[in-house]
Tab-separated table of C-alpha atoms and ligand atoms in Angstrom:
chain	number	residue	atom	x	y	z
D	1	UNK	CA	14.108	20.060	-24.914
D	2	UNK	CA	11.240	20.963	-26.979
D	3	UNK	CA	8.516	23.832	-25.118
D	4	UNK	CA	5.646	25.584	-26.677
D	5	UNK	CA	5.884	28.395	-24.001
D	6	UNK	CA	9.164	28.926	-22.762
D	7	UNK	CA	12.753	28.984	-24.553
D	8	UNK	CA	15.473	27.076	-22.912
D	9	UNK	CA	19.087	27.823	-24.718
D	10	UNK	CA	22.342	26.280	-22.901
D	11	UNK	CA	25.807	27.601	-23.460
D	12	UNK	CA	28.047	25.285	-21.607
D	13	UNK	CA	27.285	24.953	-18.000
D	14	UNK	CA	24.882	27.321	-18.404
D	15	UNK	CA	21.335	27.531	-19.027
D	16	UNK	CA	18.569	30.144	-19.623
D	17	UNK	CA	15.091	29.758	-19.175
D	18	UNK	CA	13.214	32.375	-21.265
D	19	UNK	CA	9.184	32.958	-21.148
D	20	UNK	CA	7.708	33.251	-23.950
D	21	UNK	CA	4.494	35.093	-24.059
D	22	UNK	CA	5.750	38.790	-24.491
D	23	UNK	CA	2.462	39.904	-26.544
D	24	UNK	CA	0.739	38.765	-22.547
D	25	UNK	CA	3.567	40.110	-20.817
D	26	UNK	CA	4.732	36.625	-20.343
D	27	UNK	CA	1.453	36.259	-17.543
D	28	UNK	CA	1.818	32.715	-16.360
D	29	UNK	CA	-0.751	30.146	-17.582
D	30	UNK	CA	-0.873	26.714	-16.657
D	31	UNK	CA	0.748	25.565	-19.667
D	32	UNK	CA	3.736	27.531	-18.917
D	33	UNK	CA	4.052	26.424	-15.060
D	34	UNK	CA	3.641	22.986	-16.211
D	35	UNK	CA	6.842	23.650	-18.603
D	36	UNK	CA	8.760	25.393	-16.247
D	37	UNK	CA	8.758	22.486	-13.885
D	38	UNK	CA	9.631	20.313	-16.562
D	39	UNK	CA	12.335	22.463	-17.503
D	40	UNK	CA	13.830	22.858	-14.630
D	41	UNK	CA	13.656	18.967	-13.615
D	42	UNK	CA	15.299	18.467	-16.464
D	43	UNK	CA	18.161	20.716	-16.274
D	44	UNK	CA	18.532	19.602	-12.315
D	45	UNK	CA	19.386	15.894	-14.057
D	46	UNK	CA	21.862	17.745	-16.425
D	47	UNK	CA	25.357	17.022	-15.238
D	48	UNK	CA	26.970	19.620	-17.624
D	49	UNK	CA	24.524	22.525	-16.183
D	50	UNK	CA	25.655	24.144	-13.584
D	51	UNK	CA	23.739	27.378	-13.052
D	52	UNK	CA	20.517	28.613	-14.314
D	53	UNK	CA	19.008	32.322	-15.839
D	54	UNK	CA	15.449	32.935	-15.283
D	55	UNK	CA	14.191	35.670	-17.504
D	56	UNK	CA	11.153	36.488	-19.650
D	57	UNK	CA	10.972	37.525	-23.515
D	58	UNK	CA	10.847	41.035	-24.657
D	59	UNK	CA	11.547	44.231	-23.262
D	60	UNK	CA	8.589	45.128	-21.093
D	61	UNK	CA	8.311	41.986	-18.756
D	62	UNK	CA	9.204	39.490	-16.714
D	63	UNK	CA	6.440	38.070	-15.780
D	64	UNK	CA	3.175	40.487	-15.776
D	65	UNK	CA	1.419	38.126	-12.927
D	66	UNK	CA	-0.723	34.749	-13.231
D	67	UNK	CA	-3.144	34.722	-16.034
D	68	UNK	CA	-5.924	36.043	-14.443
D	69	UNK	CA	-8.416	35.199	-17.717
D	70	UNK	CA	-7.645	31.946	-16.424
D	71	UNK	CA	-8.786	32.242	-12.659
D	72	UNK	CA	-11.020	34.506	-13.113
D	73	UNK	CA	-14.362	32.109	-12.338
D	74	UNK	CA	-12.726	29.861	-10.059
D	75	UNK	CA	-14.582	28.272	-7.423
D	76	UNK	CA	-13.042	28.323	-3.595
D	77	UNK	CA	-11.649	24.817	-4.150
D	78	UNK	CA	-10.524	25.495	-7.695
D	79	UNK	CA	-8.648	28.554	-6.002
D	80	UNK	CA	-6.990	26.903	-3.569
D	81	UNK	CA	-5.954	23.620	-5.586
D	82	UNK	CA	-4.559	26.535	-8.032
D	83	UNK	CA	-1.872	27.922	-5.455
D	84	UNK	CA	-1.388	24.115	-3.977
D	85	UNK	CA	-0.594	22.795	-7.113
D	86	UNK	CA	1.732	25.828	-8.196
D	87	UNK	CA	3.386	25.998	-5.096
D	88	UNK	CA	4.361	22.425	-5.366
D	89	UNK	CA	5.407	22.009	-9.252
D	90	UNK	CA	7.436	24.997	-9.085
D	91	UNK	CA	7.888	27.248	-6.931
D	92	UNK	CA	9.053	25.414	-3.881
D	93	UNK	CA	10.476	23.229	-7.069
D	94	UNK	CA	13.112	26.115	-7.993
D	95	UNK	CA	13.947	27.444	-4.464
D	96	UNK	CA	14.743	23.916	-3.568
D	97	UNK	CA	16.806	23.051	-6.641
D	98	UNK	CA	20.185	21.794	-6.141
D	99	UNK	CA	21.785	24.536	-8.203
D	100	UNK	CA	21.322	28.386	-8.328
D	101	UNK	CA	18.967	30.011	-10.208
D	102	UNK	CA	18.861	33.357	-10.880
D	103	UNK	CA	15.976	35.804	-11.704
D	104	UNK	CA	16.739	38.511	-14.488
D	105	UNK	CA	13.808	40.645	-13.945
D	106	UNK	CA	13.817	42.692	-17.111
D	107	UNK	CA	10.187	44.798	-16.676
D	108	UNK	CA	7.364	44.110	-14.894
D	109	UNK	CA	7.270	41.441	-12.247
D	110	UNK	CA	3.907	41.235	-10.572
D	111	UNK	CA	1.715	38.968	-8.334
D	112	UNK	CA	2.758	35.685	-9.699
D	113	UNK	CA	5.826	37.093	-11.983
D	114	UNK	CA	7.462	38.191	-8.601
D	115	UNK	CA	6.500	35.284	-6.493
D	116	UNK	CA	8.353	33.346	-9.715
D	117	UNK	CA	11.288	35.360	-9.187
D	118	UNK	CA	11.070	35.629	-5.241
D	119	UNK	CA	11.222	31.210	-5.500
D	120	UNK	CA	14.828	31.955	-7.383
D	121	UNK	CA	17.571	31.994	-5.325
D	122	UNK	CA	18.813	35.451	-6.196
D	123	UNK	CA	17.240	38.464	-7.865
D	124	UNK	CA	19.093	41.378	-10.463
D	125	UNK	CA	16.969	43.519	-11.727
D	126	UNK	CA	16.931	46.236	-14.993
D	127	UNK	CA	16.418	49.653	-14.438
D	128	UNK	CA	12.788	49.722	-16.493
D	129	UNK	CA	11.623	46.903	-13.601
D	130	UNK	CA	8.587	47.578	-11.344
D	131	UNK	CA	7.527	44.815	-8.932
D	132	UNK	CA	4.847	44.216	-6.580
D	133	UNK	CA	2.395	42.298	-5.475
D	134	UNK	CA	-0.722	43.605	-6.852
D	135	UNK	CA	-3.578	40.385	-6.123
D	136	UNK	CA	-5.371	42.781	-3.040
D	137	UNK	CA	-6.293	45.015	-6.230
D	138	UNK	CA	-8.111	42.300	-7.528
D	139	UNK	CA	-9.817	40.544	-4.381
D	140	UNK	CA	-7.375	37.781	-3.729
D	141	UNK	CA	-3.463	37.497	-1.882
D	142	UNK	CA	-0.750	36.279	-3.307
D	143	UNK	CA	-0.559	32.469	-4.005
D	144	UNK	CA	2.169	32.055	-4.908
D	145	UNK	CA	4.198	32.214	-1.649
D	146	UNK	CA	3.946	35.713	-1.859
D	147	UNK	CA	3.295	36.262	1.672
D	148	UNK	CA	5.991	34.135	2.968
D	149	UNK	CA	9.233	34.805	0.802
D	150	UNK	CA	8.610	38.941	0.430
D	151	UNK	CA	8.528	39.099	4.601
D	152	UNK	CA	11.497	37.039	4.400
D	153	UNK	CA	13.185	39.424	1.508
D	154	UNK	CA	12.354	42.818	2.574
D	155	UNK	CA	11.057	42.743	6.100
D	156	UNK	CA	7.602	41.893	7.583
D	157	UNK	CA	6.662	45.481	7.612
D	158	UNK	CA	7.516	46.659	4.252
D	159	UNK	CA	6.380	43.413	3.109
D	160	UNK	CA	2.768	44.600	4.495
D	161	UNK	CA	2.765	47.836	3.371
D	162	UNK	CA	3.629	46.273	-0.285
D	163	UNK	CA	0.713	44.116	-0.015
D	164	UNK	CA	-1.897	45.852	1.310
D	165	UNK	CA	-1.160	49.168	-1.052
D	166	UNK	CA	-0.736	46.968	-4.010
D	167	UNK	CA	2.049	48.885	-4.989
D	168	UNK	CA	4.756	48.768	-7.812
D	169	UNK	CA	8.060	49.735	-6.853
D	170	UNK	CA	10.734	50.724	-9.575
D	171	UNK	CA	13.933	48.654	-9.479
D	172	UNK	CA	15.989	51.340	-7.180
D	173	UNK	CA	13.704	51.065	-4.486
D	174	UNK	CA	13.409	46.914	-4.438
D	175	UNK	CA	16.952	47.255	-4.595
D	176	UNK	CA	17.158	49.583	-1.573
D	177	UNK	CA	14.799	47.206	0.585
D	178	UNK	CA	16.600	43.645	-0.623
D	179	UNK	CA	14.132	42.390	-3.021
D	180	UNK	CA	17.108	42.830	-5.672
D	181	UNK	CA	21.014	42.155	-5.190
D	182	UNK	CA	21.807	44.601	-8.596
D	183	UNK	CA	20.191	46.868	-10.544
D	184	UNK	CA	21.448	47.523	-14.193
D	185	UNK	CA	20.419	48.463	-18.091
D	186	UNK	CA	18.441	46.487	-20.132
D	187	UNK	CA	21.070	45.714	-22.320
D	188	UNK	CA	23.261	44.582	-19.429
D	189	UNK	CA	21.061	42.509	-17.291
D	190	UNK	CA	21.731	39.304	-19.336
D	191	UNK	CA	25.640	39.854	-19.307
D	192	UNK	CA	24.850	40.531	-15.104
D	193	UNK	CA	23.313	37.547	-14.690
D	194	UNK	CA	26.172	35.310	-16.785
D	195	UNK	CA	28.783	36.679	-15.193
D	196	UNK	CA	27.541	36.717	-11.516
D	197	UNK	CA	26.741	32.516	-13.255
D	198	UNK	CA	30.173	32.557	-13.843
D	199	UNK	CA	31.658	33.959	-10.593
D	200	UNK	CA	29.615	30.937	-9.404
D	201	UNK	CA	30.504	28.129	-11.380
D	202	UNK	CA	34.252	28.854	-10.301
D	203	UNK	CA	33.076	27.400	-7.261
D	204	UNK	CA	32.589	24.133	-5.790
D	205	UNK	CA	28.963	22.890	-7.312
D	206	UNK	CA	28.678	20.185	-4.277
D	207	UNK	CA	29.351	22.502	-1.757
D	208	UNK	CA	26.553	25.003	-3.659
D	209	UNK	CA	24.015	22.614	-3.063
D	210	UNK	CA	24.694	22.555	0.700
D	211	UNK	CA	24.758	26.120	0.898
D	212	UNK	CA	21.484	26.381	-0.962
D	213	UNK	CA	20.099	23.450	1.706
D	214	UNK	CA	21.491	24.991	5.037
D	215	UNK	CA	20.268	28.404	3.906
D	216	UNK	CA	16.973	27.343	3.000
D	217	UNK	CA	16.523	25.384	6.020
D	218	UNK	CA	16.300	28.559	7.885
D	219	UNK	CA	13.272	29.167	6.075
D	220	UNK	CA	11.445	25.848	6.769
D	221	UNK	CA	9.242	25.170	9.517
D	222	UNK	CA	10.258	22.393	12.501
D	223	UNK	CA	14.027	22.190	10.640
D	224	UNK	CA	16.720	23.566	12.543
D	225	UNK	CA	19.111	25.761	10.353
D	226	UNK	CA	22.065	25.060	12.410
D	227	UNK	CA	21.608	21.158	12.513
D	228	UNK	CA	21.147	21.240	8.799
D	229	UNK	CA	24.332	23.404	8.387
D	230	UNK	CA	26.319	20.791	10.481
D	231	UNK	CA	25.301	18.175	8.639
D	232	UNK	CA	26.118	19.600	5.320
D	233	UNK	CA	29.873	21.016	6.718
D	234	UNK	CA	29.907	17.395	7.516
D	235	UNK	CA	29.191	16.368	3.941
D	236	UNK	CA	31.175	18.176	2.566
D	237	UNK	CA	34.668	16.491	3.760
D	238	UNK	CA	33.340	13.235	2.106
D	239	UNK	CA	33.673	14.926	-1.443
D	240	UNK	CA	36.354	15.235	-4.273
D	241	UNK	CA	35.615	19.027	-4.593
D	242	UNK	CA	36.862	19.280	-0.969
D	243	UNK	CA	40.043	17.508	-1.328
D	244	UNK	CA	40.443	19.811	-4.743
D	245	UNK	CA	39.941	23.203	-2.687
D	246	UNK	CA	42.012	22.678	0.370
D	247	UNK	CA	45.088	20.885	-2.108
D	248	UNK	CA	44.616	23.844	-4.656
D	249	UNK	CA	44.916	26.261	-1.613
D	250	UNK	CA	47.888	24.570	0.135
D	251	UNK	CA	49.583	24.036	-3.217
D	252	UNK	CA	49.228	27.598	-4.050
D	253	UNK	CA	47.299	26.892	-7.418
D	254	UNK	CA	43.197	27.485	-8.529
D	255	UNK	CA	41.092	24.615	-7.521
D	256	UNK	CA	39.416	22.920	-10.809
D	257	UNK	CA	36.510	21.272	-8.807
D	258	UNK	CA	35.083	17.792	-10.390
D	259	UNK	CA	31.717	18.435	-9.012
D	260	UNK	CA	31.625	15.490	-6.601
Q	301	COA	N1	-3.029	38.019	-16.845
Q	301	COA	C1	-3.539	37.943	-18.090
Q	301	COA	N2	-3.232	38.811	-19.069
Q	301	COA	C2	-2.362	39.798	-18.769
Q	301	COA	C3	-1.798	39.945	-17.502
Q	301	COA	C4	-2.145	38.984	-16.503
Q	301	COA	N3	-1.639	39.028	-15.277
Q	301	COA	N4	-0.971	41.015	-17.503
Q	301	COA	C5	-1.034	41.539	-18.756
Q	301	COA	N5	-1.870	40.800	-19.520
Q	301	COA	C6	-2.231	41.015	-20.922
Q	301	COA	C7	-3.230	42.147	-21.090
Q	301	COA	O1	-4.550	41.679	-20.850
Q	301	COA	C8	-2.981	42.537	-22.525
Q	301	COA	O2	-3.615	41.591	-23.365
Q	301	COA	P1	-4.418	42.111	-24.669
Q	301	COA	O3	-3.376	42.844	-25.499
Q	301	COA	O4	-4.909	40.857	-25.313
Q	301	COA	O5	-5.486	43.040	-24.175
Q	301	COA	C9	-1.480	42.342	-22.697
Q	301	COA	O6	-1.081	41.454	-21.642
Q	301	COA	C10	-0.680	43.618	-22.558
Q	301	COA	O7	-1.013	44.217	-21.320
Q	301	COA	P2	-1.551	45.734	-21.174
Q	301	COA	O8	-2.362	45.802	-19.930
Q	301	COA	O9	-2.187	46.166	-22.433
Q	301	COA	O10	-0.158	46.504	-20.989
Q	301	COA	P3	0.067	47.890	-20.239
Q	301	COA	O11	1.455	48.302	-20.567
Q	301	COA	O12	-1.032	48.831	-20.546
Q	301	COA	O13	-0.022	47.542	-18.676
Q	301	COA	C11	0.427	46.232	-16.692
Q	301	COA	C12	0.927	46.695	-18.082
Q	301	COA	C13	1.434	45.212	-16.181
Q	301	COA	C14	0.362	47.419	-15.735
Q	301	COA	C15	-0.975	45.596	-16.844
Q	301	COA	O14	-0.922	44.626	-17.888
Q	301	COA	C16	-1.459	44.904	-15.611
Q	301	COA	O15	-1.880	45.565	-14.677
Q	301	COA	N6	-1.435	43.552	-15.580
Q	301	COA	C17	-1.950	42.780	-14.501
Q	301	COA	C18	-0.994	42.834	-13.330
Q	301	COA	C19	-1.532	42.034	-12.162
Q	301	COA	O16	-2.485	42.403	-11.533
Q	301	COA	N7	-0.860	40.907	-11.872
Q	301	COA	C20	-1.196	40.089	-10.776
Q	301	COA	C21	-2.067	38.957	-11.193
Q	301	COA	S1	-2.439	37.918	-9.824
């Protein structure tokens, strides 16, 4: 895979997905959505991938928020086809992806950088990260989903209060209200996120997907959670990985899931 704006290394089952625009603090432009998508399209068709790291280049950001020299004389309609088209290339893209991805938020993460990391399935955090969602400061809400996955994260209250003060919080406090699962150095947010990847890949990968499915259904308008949850339980005793678990168990041994 060959990108002009984002890095994507694998190292066995894993992959990483690095943006690449540290001198712009890695703002998203719509070369680097269109990539992402690509990217992550492609690495849902890899068989040997298993989970995915989300993280930006350098030391100061994540993501510092859309590219806002790029919106910046927009028209109503260009505005809304903006979020539309985002929305649908990539960020409901990565929270509906059939394996987990998982945000490394290693500085900044506003307006769009957050709603980026808010679309993955989990967030860690390093202790120089400051997140919010900043767009009220510059006449506009987020676009990104922003309004629907930070009520869903943190609360519809504190998810107000975030919005309408524009704030940046430090990576303690998102921490303390759910927007991040761990908080860690710099230096060990990387090794965080591949070992949390590796916790996971210990796992069944089919039965992953129907977690990620029934949890997500919760989320989605006219689905019922517990239907979808039924159905995947259901699915699940159809697979190799299930017959591998329960023998492994009952045979006293560790279950080396084939992934079907
Ligand atoms: N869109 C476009 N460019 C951005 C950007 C964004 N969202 N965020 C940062 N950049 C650019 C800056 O314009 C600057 O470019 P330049 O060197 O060519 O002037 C470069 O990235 C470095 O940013 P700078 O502002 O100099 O860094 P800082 O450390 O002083 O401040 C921030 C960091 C994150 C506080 C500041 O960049 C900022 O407020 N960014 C916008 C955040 C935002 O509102 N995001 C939501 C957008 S919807």
């Amino acid at each position: 895979m060959k990108f002009d704006t984002i890095l994507v290394a694998k190292n066995n089952a894993l992959a990483q997905i690095t943006i690449n625009r540290p001198k712009k603090l890695n703002a998203l432009n719509s070369a680097i959505i269109h990539e992402l998508s690509e990217a992550f399209k492609v690495l849902e068709e890899d068989k040997n991938i298993k989970v995915i790291i989300l993280t930006g280049a350098g030391d100061k950001a994540f993501v510092a928020g859309a590219d806002i020299s790029e919106f910046a004389h927009f028209s109503v309609d260009e505005g809304g086809s903006l979020a539309r088209k985002g929305q649908e290339i990539l960020f409901n893209l990565i929270e509906n992806l059939s394996k987990p991805v998982i945000a490394a938020i290693n500085g900044f993460a506003l307006g769009g950088g957050l709603e980026l990391a808010m679309a993955c399935h989990f967030r860690i955090a390093s202790d120089n990260a400051k997140m919010g969602l900043p767009e009220v400061s510059l006449g506009v809400i987020p676009g990104y989903g922003g309004t629907q996955r930070l009520p869903q994260l943190v609360g519809k209250g504190k998810a107000m209060e975030l919005i309408m003060t524009a704030s940046m919080i430090p990576a303690d406090d998102a921490k303390n209200c759910g927007l991040v699962n761990h908080v860690t150095t710099l230096e060990e947010l990387l090794p965080l996120a591949e070992k949390l990847a590796s916790k996971i890949m210990r796992n069944s990968s089919v039965a992953i997907t129907g977690a990620i499915k029934a949890i997500n259904a919760n989320f989605k308008d006219g689905v019922n959670g517990f239907d979808t949850e039924i159905e995947e339980f259901g699915t699940c005793f159809g697979t190799q990985d299930f017959k591998e678990g329960t023998t492994a168990f009952l045979e006293k041994r560790k279950a080396n899931f084939p992934g079907n």
